[in-house]
């Protein structure tokens, strides 16, 4: 891992990227940025509203702009939206400016995490493990192109996942101070 590079957390919606990024922040004291929260704050509207009013392409362009900005800064833990990997430009930005960690979970686990939410526009009307599995399979090739490291989250706490990531990435003690 590059000393000044970012750590990009990617994975399907509901896999735990945001929760794990918070635990990473607590462990290594780097700034944590959630791209979805950043967009909501910047645009003053929920992601579902952005999708409805402007479409998915517009939203994906917002993600690209954020990644470009964060890539220049370095030293951040960035929790990316589930579909950020769909654009080749986004994958390139992440690969060139940090380490990309893919968090995975089975469809049933993801369903348990997202089933009570209404803020997942791509799952509206399709909130079930079978549909989640289908979407995950469609995105798998993109995740595989983007990832440097893959960590399965099933049956692990966010802290355990963060500690596993620290160990795998070889973040040294001086970086923890």
CSV table of N, CA and C in Angstrom, one decimal:
chain,number,residue,atom,x,y,z
A,1,UNK,N,0.8,-1.2,0.0
A,1,UNK,CA,0.0,0.0,0.0
A,1,UNK,C,0.9,1.2,0.0
A,2,UNK,N,0.5,2.2,-0.8
A,2,UNK,CA,1.2,3.5,-0.9
A,2,UNK,C,1.0,4.3,0.4
A,3,UNK,N,2.0,4.9,0.9
A,3,UNK,CA,1.9,5.7,2.2
A,3,UNK,C,0.9,6.8,2.0
A,4,UNK,N,0.8,7.5,0.9
A,4,UNK,CA,-0.1,8.6,0.8
A,4,UNK,C,-1.4,8.2,0.1
A,5,UNK,N,-1.5,7.0,-0.3
A,5,UNK,CA,-2.7,6.6,-1.0
A,5,UNK,C,-3.9,6.5,-0.1
A,6,UNK,N,-5.1,6.4,-0.8
A,6,UNK,CA,-6.3,6.2,-0.1
A,6,UNK,C,-6.6,4.7,0.1
A,7,UNK,N,-7.5,4.4,1.0
A,7,UNK,CA,-8.1,3.1,1.0
A,7,UNK,C,-9.5,3.2,0.5
A,8,UNK,N,-9.8,2.5,-0.6
A,8,UNK,CA,-11.2,2.6,-1.1
A,8,UNK,C,-11.9,1.3,-0.8
A,9,UNK,N,-13.0,1.4,-0.1
A,9,UNK,CA,-13.9,0.3,0.2
A,9,UNK,C,-15.0,0.2,-0.8
A,10,UNK,N,-15.0,-0.9,-1.5
A,10,UNK,CA,-16.0,-1.2,-2.5
A,10,UNK,C,-16.8,-2.4,-2.2
A,11,UNK,N,-17.9,-2.6,-2.8
A,11,UNK,CA,-18.8,-3.8,-2.6
A,11,UNK,C,-20.2,-3.4,-2.8
A,12,UNK,N,-21.0,-4.5,-2.8
A,12,UNK,CA,-22.4,-4.3,-3.0
A,12,UNK,C,-23.1,-3.5,-1.9
A,13,UNK,N,-24.2,-2.8,-2.2
A,13,UNK,CA,-24.9,-2.0,-1.2
A,13,UNK,C,-25.3,-2.9,-0.1
A,14,UNK,N,-25.1,-2.4,1.1
A,14,UNK,CA,-25.5,-3.2,2.3
A,14,UNK,C,-24.5,-4.1,2.8
A,15,UNK,N,-23.3,-4.2,2.2
A,15,UNK,CA,-22.3,-5.1,2.6
A,15,UNK,C,-21.5,-4.6,3.9
A,16,UNK,N,-21.7,-3.3,4.2
A,16,UNK,CA,-21.1,-2.8,5.4
A,16,UNK,C,-19.9,-1.9,5.2
A,17,UNK,N,-19.8,-1.3,4.0
A,17,UNK,CA,-18.6,-0.4,3.7
A,17,UNK,C,-18.6,0.8,4.7
A,18,UNK,N,-19.7,1.4,4.9
A,18,UNK,CA,-19.7,2.6,5.8
A,18,UNK,C,-19.4,2.3,7.2
A,19,UNK,N,-20.0,1.2,7.7
A,19,UNK,CA,-19.7,0.8,9.1
A,19,UNK,C,-18.3,0.4,9.3
A,20,UNK,N,-17.7,-0.3,8.3
A,20,UNK,CA,-16.3,-0.8,8.4
A,20,UNK,C,-15.4,0.4,8.3
A,21,UNK,N,-15.7,1.4,7.4
A,21,UNK,CA,-14.8,2.6,7.3
A,21,UNK,C,-14.8,3.4,8.6
A,22,UNK,N,-15.9,3.4,9.3
A,22,UNK,CA,-15.9,4.1,10.6
A,22,UNK,C,-14.9,3.4,11.6
A,23,UNK,N,-15.0,2.1,11.6
A,23,UNK,CA,-14.1,1.3,12.5
A,23,UNK,C,-12.6,1.4,12.1
A,24,UNK,N,-12.4,1.5,10.8
A,24,UNK,CA,-11.0,1.8,10.3
A,24,UNK,C,-10.5,3.1,10.8
A,25,UNK,N,-11.4,4.1,10.7
A,25,UNK,CA,-11.0,5.5,11.1
A,25,UNK,C,-10.6,5.4,12.6
A,26,UNK,N,-11.4,4.7,13.4
A,26,UNK,CA,-11.1,4.6,14.9
A,26,UNK,C,-9.8,4.0,15.1
A,27,UNK,N,-9.4,3.0,14.2
A,27,UNK,CA,-8.2,2.2,14.4
A,27,UNK,C,-7.0,3.0,13.9
A,28,UNK,N,-7.0,3.6,12.7
A,28,UNK,CA,-5.8,4.2,12.1
A,28,UNK,C,-5.8,5.7,12.1
A,29,UNK,N,-7.0,6.3,12.5
A,29,UNK,CA,-7.0,7.8,12.7
A,29,UNK,C,-6.9,8.6,11.4
A,30,UNK,N,-7.3,7.9,10.2
A,30,UNK,CA,-7.3,8.6,9.0
A,30,UNK,C,-8.7,9.2,8.8
A,31,UNK,N,-8.9,10.2,8.0
A,31,UNK,CA,-10.2,10.8,7.7
A,31,UNK,C,-11.0,9.8,6.9
A,32,UNK,N,-12.3,9.7,7.2
A,32,UNK,CA,-13.2,8.8,6.6
A,32,UNK,C,-14.2,9.6,5.8
A,33,UNK,N,-14.4,9.1,4.5
A,33,UNK,CA,-15.3,9.8,3.6
A,33,UNK,C,-16.3,8.8,3.0
A,34,UNK,N,-17.6,9.0,3.1
A,34,UNK,CA,-18.6,8.2,2.5
A,34,UNK,C,-19.1,8.9,1.3
A,35,UNK,N,-18.9,8.3,0.1
A,35,UNK,CA,-19.2,9.1,-1.1
A,35,UNK,C,-20.7,9.3,-1.2
A,36,UNK,N,-21.5,8.4,-0.8
A,36,UNK,CA,-23.0,8.6,-0.8
A,36,UNK,C,-23.4,9.8,0.1
A,37,UNK,N,-22.9,9.8,1.3
A,37,UNK,CA,-23.2,10.9,2.2
A,37,UNK,C,-22.7,12.2,1.7
A,38,UNK,N,-21.5,12.2,1.1
A,38,UNK,CA,-20.9,13.4,0.5
A,38,UNK,C,-21.9,14.0,-0.5
A,39,UNK,N,-22.4,13.1,-1.4
A,39,UNK,CA,-23.3,13.5,-2.5
A,39,UNK,C,-24.6,14.1,-1.9
A,40,UNK,N,-25.1,13.4,-0.9
A,40,UNK,CA,-26.4,13.8,-0.3
A,40,UNK,C,-26.2,15.2,0.3
A,41,UNK,N,-25.1,15.4,1.0
A,41,UNK,CA,-24.8,16.7,1.7
A,41,UNK,C,-24.6,17.8,0.6
A,42,UNK,N,-23.8,17.5,-0.4
A,42,UNK,CA,-23.5,18.5,-1.4
A,42,UNK,C,-24.7,18.9,-2.2
A,43,UNK,N,-25.6,17.9,-2.5
A,43,UNK,CA,-26.8,18.2,-3.4
A,43,UNK,C,-28.0,18.6,-2.6
A,44,UNK,N,-28.0,18.3,-1.3
A,44,UNK,CA,-29.2,18.6,-0.5
A,44,UNK,C,-30.4,17.8,-0.8
A,45,UNK,N,-30.2,16.6,-1.3
A,45,UNK,CA,-31.3,15.7,-1.5
A,45,UNK,C,-30.8,14.2,-1.4
A,46,UNK,N,-31.7,13.3,-1.1
A,46,UNK,CA,-31.4,11.9,-1.0
A,46,UNK,C,-31.0,11.3,-2.3
A,47,UNK,N,-30.3,10.2,-2.3
A,47,UNK,CA,-29.8,9.5,-3.5
A,47,UNK,C,-31.1,9.1,-4.3
A,48,UNK,N,-32.1,8.6,-3.6
A,48,UNK,CA,-33.3,8.2,-4.4
A,48,UNK,C,-33.9,9.4,-5.1
A,49,UNK,N,-33.8,10.6,-4.5
A,49,UNK,CA,-34.4,11.8,-5.2
A,49,UNK,C,-33.5,12.1,-6.4
A,50,UNK,N,-32.2,12.0,-6.3
A,50,UNK,CA,-31.3,12.3,-7.4
A,50,UNK,C,-31.5,11.3,-8.5
A,51,UNK,N,-31.7,10.0,-8.2
A,51,UNK,CA,-32.0,9.0,-9.3
A,51,UNK,C,-33.3,9.4,-10.0
A,52,UNK,N,-34.3,9.8,-9.2
A,52,UNK,CA,-35.6,10.1,-9.7
A,52,UNK,C,-35.6,11.3,-10.6
A,53,UNK,N,-34.9,12.4,-10.1
A,53,UNK,CA,-35.0,13.7,-10.8
A,53,UNK,C,-34.0,13.7,-12.0
A,54,UNK,N,-32.8,13.1,-11.8
A,54,UNK,CA,-31.7,13.3,-12.8
A,54,UNK,C,-31.2,12.0,-13.4
A,55,UNK,N,-31.6,10.9,-12.8
A,55,UNK,CA,-31.1,9.6,-13.4
A,55,UNK,C,-29.9,9.1,-12.9
A,56,UNK,N,-29.6,7.8,-13.1
A,56,UNK,CA,-28.4,7.1,-12.6
A,56,UNK,C,-27.1,7.6,-13.2
A,57,UNK,N,-27.1,8.0,-14.5
A,57,UNK,CA,-25.9,8.5,-15.1
A,57,UNK,C,-25.4,9.7,-14.4
A,58,UNK,N,-26.3,10.7,-14.1
A,58,UNK,CA,-26.0,11.9,-13.4
A,58,UNK,C,-25.3,11.6,-12.1
A,59,UNK,N,-25.9,10.6,-11.4
A,59,UNK,CA,-25.4,10.2,-10.1
A,59,UNK,C,-24.0,9.7,-10.2
A,60,UNK,N,-23.8,8.8,-11.2
A,60,UNK,CA,-22.5,8.2,-11.4
A,60,UNK,C,-21.5,9.2,-11.7
A,61,UNK,N,-21.8,10.3,-12.5
A,61,UNK,CA,-20.9,11.4,-12.8
A,61,UNK,C,-20.5,12.1,-11.5
A,62,UNK,N,-21.5,12.3,-10.6
A,62,UNK,CA,-21.2,12.9,-9.3
A,62,UNK,C,-20.1,12.1,-8.5
A,63,UNK,N,-20.3,10.8,-8.6
A,63,UNK,CA,-19.3,9.9,-7.9
A,63,UNK,C,-17.9,10.1,-8.5
A,64,UNK,N,-17.8,10.2,-9.8
A,64,UNK,CA,-16.5,10.3,-10.5
A,64,UNK,C,-15.9,11.6,-10.1
A,65,UNK,N,-16.7,12.7,-10.0
A,65,UNK,CA,-16.1,14.0,-9.6
A,65,UNK,C,-15.5,14.0,-8.2
A,66,UNK,N,-16.2,13.3,-7.3
A,66,UNK,CA,-15.8,13.1,-5.9
A,66,UNK,C,-14.5,12.3,-5.8
A,67,UNK,N,-14.4,11.2,-6.6
A,67,UNK,CA,-13.2,10.4,-6.6
A,67,UNK,C,-12.0,11.2,-7.1
A,68,UNK,N,-12.2,12.0,-8.1
A,68,UNK,CA,-11.1,12.8,-8.7
A,68,UNK,C,-10.6,13.7,-7.6
A,69,UNK,N,-11.5,14.3,-6.9
A,69,UNK,CA,-11.1,15.3,-5.8
A,69,UNK,C,-10.3,14.5,-4.7
A,70,UNK,N,-10.9,13.4,-4.2
A,70,UNK,CA,-10.3,12.7,-3.1
A,70,UNK,C,-8.9,12.0,-3.5
A,71,UNK,N,-8.8,11.6,-4.8
A,71,UNK,CA,-7.6,11.0,-5.3
A,71,UNK,C,-6.4,11.9,-5.1
A,72,UNK,N,-6.6,13.2,-5.3
A,72,UNK,CA,-5.5,14.2,-5.2
A,72,UNK,C,-5.1,14.4,-3.7
A,73,UNK,N,-6.0,14.1,-2.8
A,73,UNK,CA,-5.7,14.4,-1.4
A,73,UNK,C,-5.0,13.3,-0.7
A,74,UNK,N,-5.4,12.1,-0.9
A,74,UNK,CA,-4.7,10.9,-0.3
A,74,UNK,C,-4.9,10.8,1.2
A,75,UNK,N,-4.5,9.6,1.8
A,75,UNK,CA,-4.6,9.4,3.2
A,75,UNK,C,-6.0,9.3,3.8
A,76,UNK,N,-6.9,8.9,3.0
A,76,UNK,CA,-8.3,8.8,3.4
A,76,UNK,C,-8.9,7.4,3.3
A,77,UNK,N,-9.9,7.1,4.1
A,77,UNK,CA,-10.6,5.8,4.0
A,77,UNK,C,-11.9,6.2,3.3
A,78,UNK,N,-12.1,5.7,2.1
A,78,UNK,CA,-13.3,6.1,1.3
A,78,UNK,C,-14.2,5.0,1.1
A,79,UNK,N,-15.4,5.1,1.6
A,79,UNK,CA,-16.5,4.2,1.5
A,79,UNK,C,-17.3,4.6,0.2
A,80,UNK,N,-17.2,3.7,-0.8
A,80,UNK,CA,-17.8,4.0,-2.1
A,80,UNK,C,-19.2,3.5,-2.2
A,81,UNK,N,-20.0,4.2,-3.0
A,81,UNK,CA,-21.3,3.7,-3.3
A,81,UNK,C,-21.2,2.3,-4.1
A,82,UNK,N,-22.2,1.5,-3.9
A,82,UNK,CA,-22.2,0.1,-4.5
A,82,UNK,C,-21.9,0.0,-6.0
A,83,UNK,N,-22.3,1.0,-6.7
A,83,UNK,CA,-22.1,1.0,-8.2
A,83,UNK,C,-21.0,1.8,-8.7
A,84,UNK,N,-20.1,2.3,-7.9
A,84,UNK,CA,-19.0,3.2,-8.3
A,84,UNK,C,-18.1,2.4,-9.3
A,85,UNK,N,-18.0,1.1,-9.2
A,85,UNK,CA,-17.1,0.3,-10.0
A,85,UNK,C,-17.6,0.1,-11.4
A,86,UNK,N,-18.9,0.5,-11.7
A,86,UNK,CA,-19.4,0.3,-13.0
A,86,UNK,C,-18.7,1.2,-14.1
A,87,UNK,N,-18.2,2.3,-13.7
A,87,UNK,CA,-17.5,3.1,-14.7
A,87,UNK,C,-16.0,2.8,-14.7
A,88,UNK,N,-15.4,2.6,-15.9
A,88,UNK,CA,-14.0,2.3,-16.0
A,88,UNK,C,-13.2,3.4,-15.4
A,89,UNK,N,-13.6,4.7,-15.7
A,89,UNK,CA,-12.9,5.8,-15.2
A,89,UNK,C,-12.7,5.8,-13.7
A,90,UNK,N,-13.8,5.4,-13.0
A,90,UNK,CA,-13.8,5.3,-11.5
A,90,UNK,C,-12.8,4.3,-11.0
A,91,UNK,N,-12.8,3.1,-11.7
A,91,UNK,CA,-11.9,2.0,-11.3
A,91,UNK,C,-10.4,2.5,-11.5
A,92,UNK,N,-10.2,3.2,-12.6
A,92,UNK,CA,-8.8,3.7,-12.9
A,92,UNK,C,-8.4,4.7,-11.8
A,93,UNK,N,-9.2,5.6,-11.5
A,93,UNK,CA,-8.9,6.7,-10.5
A,93,UNK,C,-8.5,6.0,-9.1
A,94,UNK,N,-9.4,5.0,-8.7
A,94,UNK,CA,-9.1,4.3,-7.4
A,94,UNK,C,-7.8,3.5,-7.5
A,95,UNK,N,-7.6,2.8,-8.5
A,95,UNK,CA,-6.4,2.0,-8.7
A,95,UNK,C,-5.1,2.8,-8.6
A,96,UNK,N,-5.2,4.0,-9.3
A,96,UNK,CA,-4.0,4.8,-9.4
A,96,UNK,C,-3.7,5.6,-8.1
A,97,UNK,N,-4.7,5.7,-7.3
A,97,UNK,CA,-4.5,6.6,-6.1
A,97,UNK,C,-4.7,5.9,-4.8
A,98,UNK,N,-4.6,4.6,-4.8
A,98,UNK,CA,-4.7,3.9,-3.5
A,98,UNK,C,-4.9,2.4,-3.6
A,99,UNK,N,-5.4,1.8,-2.6
A,99,UNK,CA,-5.6,0.4,-2.5
A,99,UNK,C,-7.1,0.2,-2.4
A,100,UNK,N,-7.6,-0.7,-3.3
A,100,UNK,CA,-9.1,-1.0,-3.4
A,100,UNK,C,-9.4,-2.3,-2.7
A,101,UNK,N,-10.2,-2.2,-1.7
A,101,UNK,CA,-10.6,-3.4,-0.9
A,101,UNK,C,-12.1,-3.7,-1.2
A,102,UNK,N,-12.3,-4.9,-1.7
A,102,UNK,CA,-13.7,-5.4,-2.0
A,102,UNK,C,-14.2,-6.1,-0.8
A,103,UNK,N,-15.3,-5.6,-0.2
A,103,UNK,CA,-16.0,-6.3,0.9
A,103,UNK,C,-17.1,-7.1,0.3
A,104,UNK,N,-17.2,-8.4,0.6
A,104,UNK,CA,-18.2,-9.2,0.1
A,104,UNK,C,-19.1,-9.9,1.2
A,105,UNK,N,-20.3,-10.3,0.8
A,105,UNK,CA,-21.2,-11.0,1.7
A,105,UNK,C,-22.1,-11.8,0.8
A,106,UNK,N,-22.8,-12.8,1.4
A,106,UNK,CA,-23.8,-13.5,0.6
A,106,UNK,C,-25.0,-12.7,0.5
A,107,UNK,N,-25.9,-13.0,-0.5
A,107,UNK,CA,-27.1,-12.3,-0.7
A,107,UNK,C,-28.0,-12.2,0.5
A,108,UNK,N,-28.1,-13.3,1.2
A,108,UNK,CA,-29.0,-13.4,2.4
A,108,UNK,C,-28.5,-12.4,3.5
A,109,UNK,N,-27.2,-12.3,3.7
A,109,UNK,CA,-26.6,-11.3,4.6
A,109,UNK,C,-27.0,-9.9,4.2
A,110,UNK,N,-26.7,-9.6,2.9
A,110,UNK,CA,-27.0,-8.2,2.4
A,110,UNK,C,-28.5,-7.9,2.6
A,111,UNK,N,-29.4,-8.9,2.2
A,111,UNK,CA,-30.8,-8.7,2.4
A,111,UNK,C,-31.2,-8.3,3.8
A,112,UNK,N,-30.6,-9.0,4.8
A,112,UNK,CA,-30.8,-8.7,6.2
A,112,UNK,C,-30.4,-7.3,6.5
A,113,UNK,N,-29.4,-6.8,5.9
A,113,UNK,CA,-28.9,-5.4,6.2
A,113,UNK,C,-29.7,-4.3,5.5
A,114,UNK,N,-30.4,-4.6,4.4
A,114,UNK,CA,-31.1,-3.6,3.6
A,114,UNK,C,-32.6,-3.7,3.6
A,115,UNK,N,-33.1,-4.8,4.1
A,115,UNK,CA,-34.6,-5.1,3.9
A,115,UNK,C,-35.5,-4.1,4.5
A,116,UNK,N,-35.1,-3.4,5.5
A,116,UNK,CA,-36.0,-2.4,6.1
A,116,UNK,C,-35.8,-1.0,5.6
A,117,UNK,N,-34.9,-0.8,4.7
A,117,UNK,CA,-34.6,0.5,4.2
A,117,UNK,C,-35.4,0.8,2.9
A,118,UNK,N,-35.6,2.1,2.7
A,118,UNK,CA,-36.3,2.6,1.5
A,118,UNK,C,-35.4,3.5,0.6
A,119,UNK,N,-34.1,3.5,1.0
A,119,UNK,CA,-33.2,4.4,0.3
A,119,UNK,C,-32.2,3.7,-0.7
A,120,UNK,N,-32.7,2.6,-1.2
A,120,UNK,CA,-31.9,1.8,-2.2
A,120,UNK,C,-32.7,1.8,-3.5
A,121,UNK,N,-32.5,2.8,-4.3
A,121,UNK,CA,-33.4,2.9,-5.5
A,121,UNK,C,-33.3,1.7,-6.5
A,122,UNK,N,-32.1,1.0,-6.5
A,122,UNK,CA,-32.0,-0.1,-7.4
A,122,UNK,C,-32.7,-1.3,-6.9
A,123,UNK,N,-33.1,-1.3,-5.6
A,123,UNK,CA,-33.8,-2.5,-5.0
A,123,UNK,C,-35.3,-2.2,-4.9
A,124,UNK,N,-35.8,-1.0,-5.1
A,124,UNK,CA,-37.2,-0.7,-5.0
A,124,UNK,C,-38.0,-1.7,-5.8
A,125,UNK,N,-39.0,-2.3,-5.2
A,125,UNK,CA,-39.8,-3.3,-5.9
A,125,UNK,C,-39.2,-4.7,-6.1
A,126,UNK,N,-37.9,-4.8,-5.7
A,126,UNK,CA,-37.2,-6.1,-5.9
A,126,UNK,C,-36.4,-6.4,-4.6
A,127,UNK,N,-37.0,-6.1,-3.4
A,127,UNK,CA,-36.3,-6.3,-2.2
A,127,UNK,C,-36.3,-7.8,-1.8
A,128,UNK,N,-35.4,-8.6,-2.4
A,128,UNK,CA,-35.4,-10.0,-2.0
A,128,UNK,C,-34.0,-10.6,-2.3
A,129,UNK,N,-33.6,-11.7,-1.6
A,129,UNK,CA,-32.3,-12.2,-1.9
A,129,UNK,C,-32.0,-12.7,-3.3
A,130,UNK,N,-33.0,-13.2,-4.0
A,130,UNK,CA,-32.8,-13.7,-5.4
A,130,UNK,C,-32.4,-12.5,-6.3
A,131,UNK,N,-33.1,-11.4,-6.2
A,131,UNK,CA,-32.7,-10.2,-7.0
A,131,UNK,C,-31.4,-9.6,-6.6
A,132,UNK,N,-31.1,-9.6,-5.3
A,132,UNK,CA,-29.8,-9.1,-4.8
A,132,UNK,C,-28.7,-10.0,-5.4
A,133,UNK,N,-28.9,-11.3,-5.4
A,133,UNK,CA,-27.9,-12.2,-6.0
A,133,UNK,C,-27.7,-12.0,-7.5
A,134,UNK,N,-28.8,-11.7,-8.2
A,134,UNK,CA,-28.7,-11.4,-9.6
A,134,UNK,C,-27.9,-10.2,-9.9
A,135,UNK,N,-28.2,-9.1,-9.1
A,135,UNK,CA,-27.4,-7.8,-9.3
A,135,UNK,C,-25.9,-8.0,-8.9
A,136,UNK,N,-25.7,-8.8,-7.9
A,136,UNK,CA,-24.3,-9.1,-7.4
A,136,UNK,C,-23.5,-9.8,-8.5
A,137,UNK,N,-24.2,-10.8,-9.2
A,137,UNK,CA,-23.5,-11.5,-10.3
A,137,UNK,C,-23.2,-10.6,-11.5
A,138,UNK,N,-24.1,-9.7,-11.8
A,138,UNK,CA,-23.9,-8.7,-12.9
A,138,UNK,C,-22.7,-7.8,-12.6
A,139,UNK,N,-22.5,-7.5,-11.3
A,139,UNK,CA,-21.5,-6.5,-11.0
A,139,UNK,C,-20.1,-7.2,-10.7
A,140,UNK,N,-20.2,-8.5,-10.5
A,140,UNK,CA,-18.9,-9.3,-10.1
A,140,UNK,C,-17.7,-9.0,-11.0
A,141,UNK,N,-17.9,-9.0,-12.3
A,141,UNK,CA,-16.8,-8.7,-13.2
A,141,UNK,C,-16.1,-7.4,-12.9
A,142,UNK,N,-17.0,-6.4,-12.6
A,142,UNK,CA,-16.5,-5.0,-12.4
A,142,UNK,C,-15.7,-5.0,-11.0
A,143,UNK,N,-16.3,-5.6,-10.0
A,143,UNK,CA,-15.6,-5.7,-8.7
A,143,UNK,C,-14.2,-6.4,-8.9
A,144,UNK,N,-14.2,-7.5,-9.7
A,144,UNK,CA,-12.9,-8.2,-9.9
A,144,UNK,C,-11.9,-7.3,-10.6
A,145,UNK,N,-12.3,-6.5,-11.5
A,145,UNK,CA,-11.4,-5.6,-12.2
A,145,UNK,C,-10.9,-4.5,-11.3
A,146,UNK,N,-11.7,-4.1,-10.3
A,146,UNK,CA,-11.3,-3.0,-9.4
A,146,UNK,C,-10.5,-3.4,-8.2
A,147,UNK,N,-10.7,-4.5,-7.7
A,147,UNK,CA,-10.2,-4.9,-6.4
A,147,UNK,C,-8.7,-5.2,-6.4
A,148,UNK,N,-8.0,-4.8,-5.3
A,148,UNK,CA,-6.7,-5.2,-5.0
A,148,UNK,C,-6.7,-6.4,-3.9
A,149,UNK,N,-7.7,-6.3,-3.0
A,149,UNK,CA,-7.8,-7.2,-1.9
A,149,UNK,C,-9.3,-7.5,-1.8
A,150,UNK,N,-9.6,-8.7,-1.4
A,150,UNK,CA,-11.0,-9.1,-1.1
A,150,UNK,C,-11.2,-9.6,0.3
A,151,UNK,N,-12.2,-9.1,1.0
A,151,UNK,CA,-12.5,-9.6,2.4
A,151,UNK,C,-13.9,-10.0,2.5
A,152,UNK,N,-14.2,-11.2,2.9
A,152,UNK,CA,-15.6,-11.6,3.2
A,152,UNK,C,-16.0,-11.2,4.5
A,153,UNK,N,-17.2,-10.6,4.6
A,153,UNK,CA,-17.7,-10.0,5.9
A,153,UNK,C,-18.7,-10.9,6.6
A,154,UNK,N,-19.2,-11.9,6.0
A,154,UNK,CA,-20.2,-12.8,6.6
A,154,UNK,C,-19.7,-13.3,8.0
A,155,UNK,N,-20.5,-13.1,9.0
A,155,UNK,CA,-20.2,-13.6,10.3
A,155,UNK,C,-19.1,-12.9,11.1
A,156,UNK,N,-18.7,-11.7,10.6
A,156,UNK,CA,-17.6,-11.0,11.2
A,156,UNK,C,-18.2,-9.6,11.7
A,157,UNK,N,-17.7,-9.1,12.8
A,157,UNK,CA,-18.1,-7.8,13.3
A,157,UNK,C,-17.3,-6.7,12.4
A,158,UNK,N,-17.8,-5.5,12.4
A,158,UNK,CA,-17.1,-4.5,11.7
A,158,UNK,C,-15.7,-4.3,12.2
A,159,UNK,N,-15.5,-4.4,13.5
A,159,UNK,CA,-14.2,-4.2,14.1
A,159,UNK,C,-13.2,-5.4,13.6
A,160,UNK,N,-13.7,-6.6,13.6
A,160,UNK,CA,-12.9,-7.7,13.1
A,160,UNK,C,-12.5,-7.5,11.6
A,161,UNK,N,-13.4,-7.0,10.8
A,161,UNK,CA,-13.1,-6.7,9.4
A,161,UNK,C,-12.1,-5.6,9.3
A,162,UNK,N,-12.2,-4.6,10.1
A,162,UNK,CA,-11.2,-3.5,10.0
A,162,UNK,C,-9.9,-4.0,10.4
A,163,UNK,N,-9.8,-4.8,11.5
A,163,UNK,CA,-8.5,-5.3,12.0
A,163,UNK,C,-7.9,-6.2,10.9
A,164,UNK,N,-8.7,-7.0,10.2
A,164,UNK,CA,-8.2,-7.9,9.2
A,164,UNK,C,-7.7,-7.1,8.0
A,165,UNK,N,-8.3,-6.0,7.7
A,165,UNK,CA,-7.9,-5.1,6.6
A,165,UNK,C,-6.5,-4.4,7.0
A,166,UNK,N,-6.4,-4.0,8.2
A,166,UNK,CA,-5.2,-3.4,8.7
A,166,UNK,C,-4.0,-4.4,8.5
A,167,UNK,N,-4.3,-5.6,8.9
A,167,UNK,CA,-3.2,-6.6,8.8
A,167,UNK,C,-2.9,-6.9,7.4
A,168,UNK,N,-3.9,-7.1,6.5
A,168,UNK,CA,-3.7,-7.4,5.1
A,168,UNK,C,-2.9,-6.3,4.4
A,169,UNK,N,-3.3,-5.1,4.7
A,169,UNK,CA,-2.7,-3.9,4.0
A,169,UNK,C,-1.4,-3.6,4.6
A,170,UNK,N,-1.0,-4.2,5.8
A,170,UNK,CA,0.3,-3.9,6.3
A,170,UNK,C,0.5,-2.5,6.8
A,171,UNK,N,-0.6,-1.9,7.4
A,171,UNK,CA,-0.5,-0.6,7.9
A,171,UNK,C,0.4,-0.6,9.2
A,172,UNK,N,1.5,0.1,9.1
A,172,UNK,CA,2.5,0.0,10.1
A,172,UNK,C,2.1,0.9,11.4
A,173,UNK,N,2.8,0.6,12.4
A,173,UNK,CA,2.5,1.3,13.7
A,173,UNK,C,2.6,2.8,13.6
A,174,UNK,N,3.6,3.3,12.8
A,174,UNK,CA,3.7,4.7,12.7
A,174,UNK,C,2.5,5.4,12.1
A,175,UNK,N,1.8,4.6,11.2
A,175,UNK,CA,0.6,5.1,10.6
A,175,UNK,C,-0.6,5.1,11.6
A,176,UNK,N,-0.4,4.3,12.7
A,176,UNK,CA,-1.5,4.2,13.7
A,176,UNK,C,-1.4,5.3,14.7
A,177,UNK,N,-0.3,6.0,14.8
A,177,UNK,CA,-0.1,7.0,15.9
A,177,UNK,C,-0.9,8.3,15.6
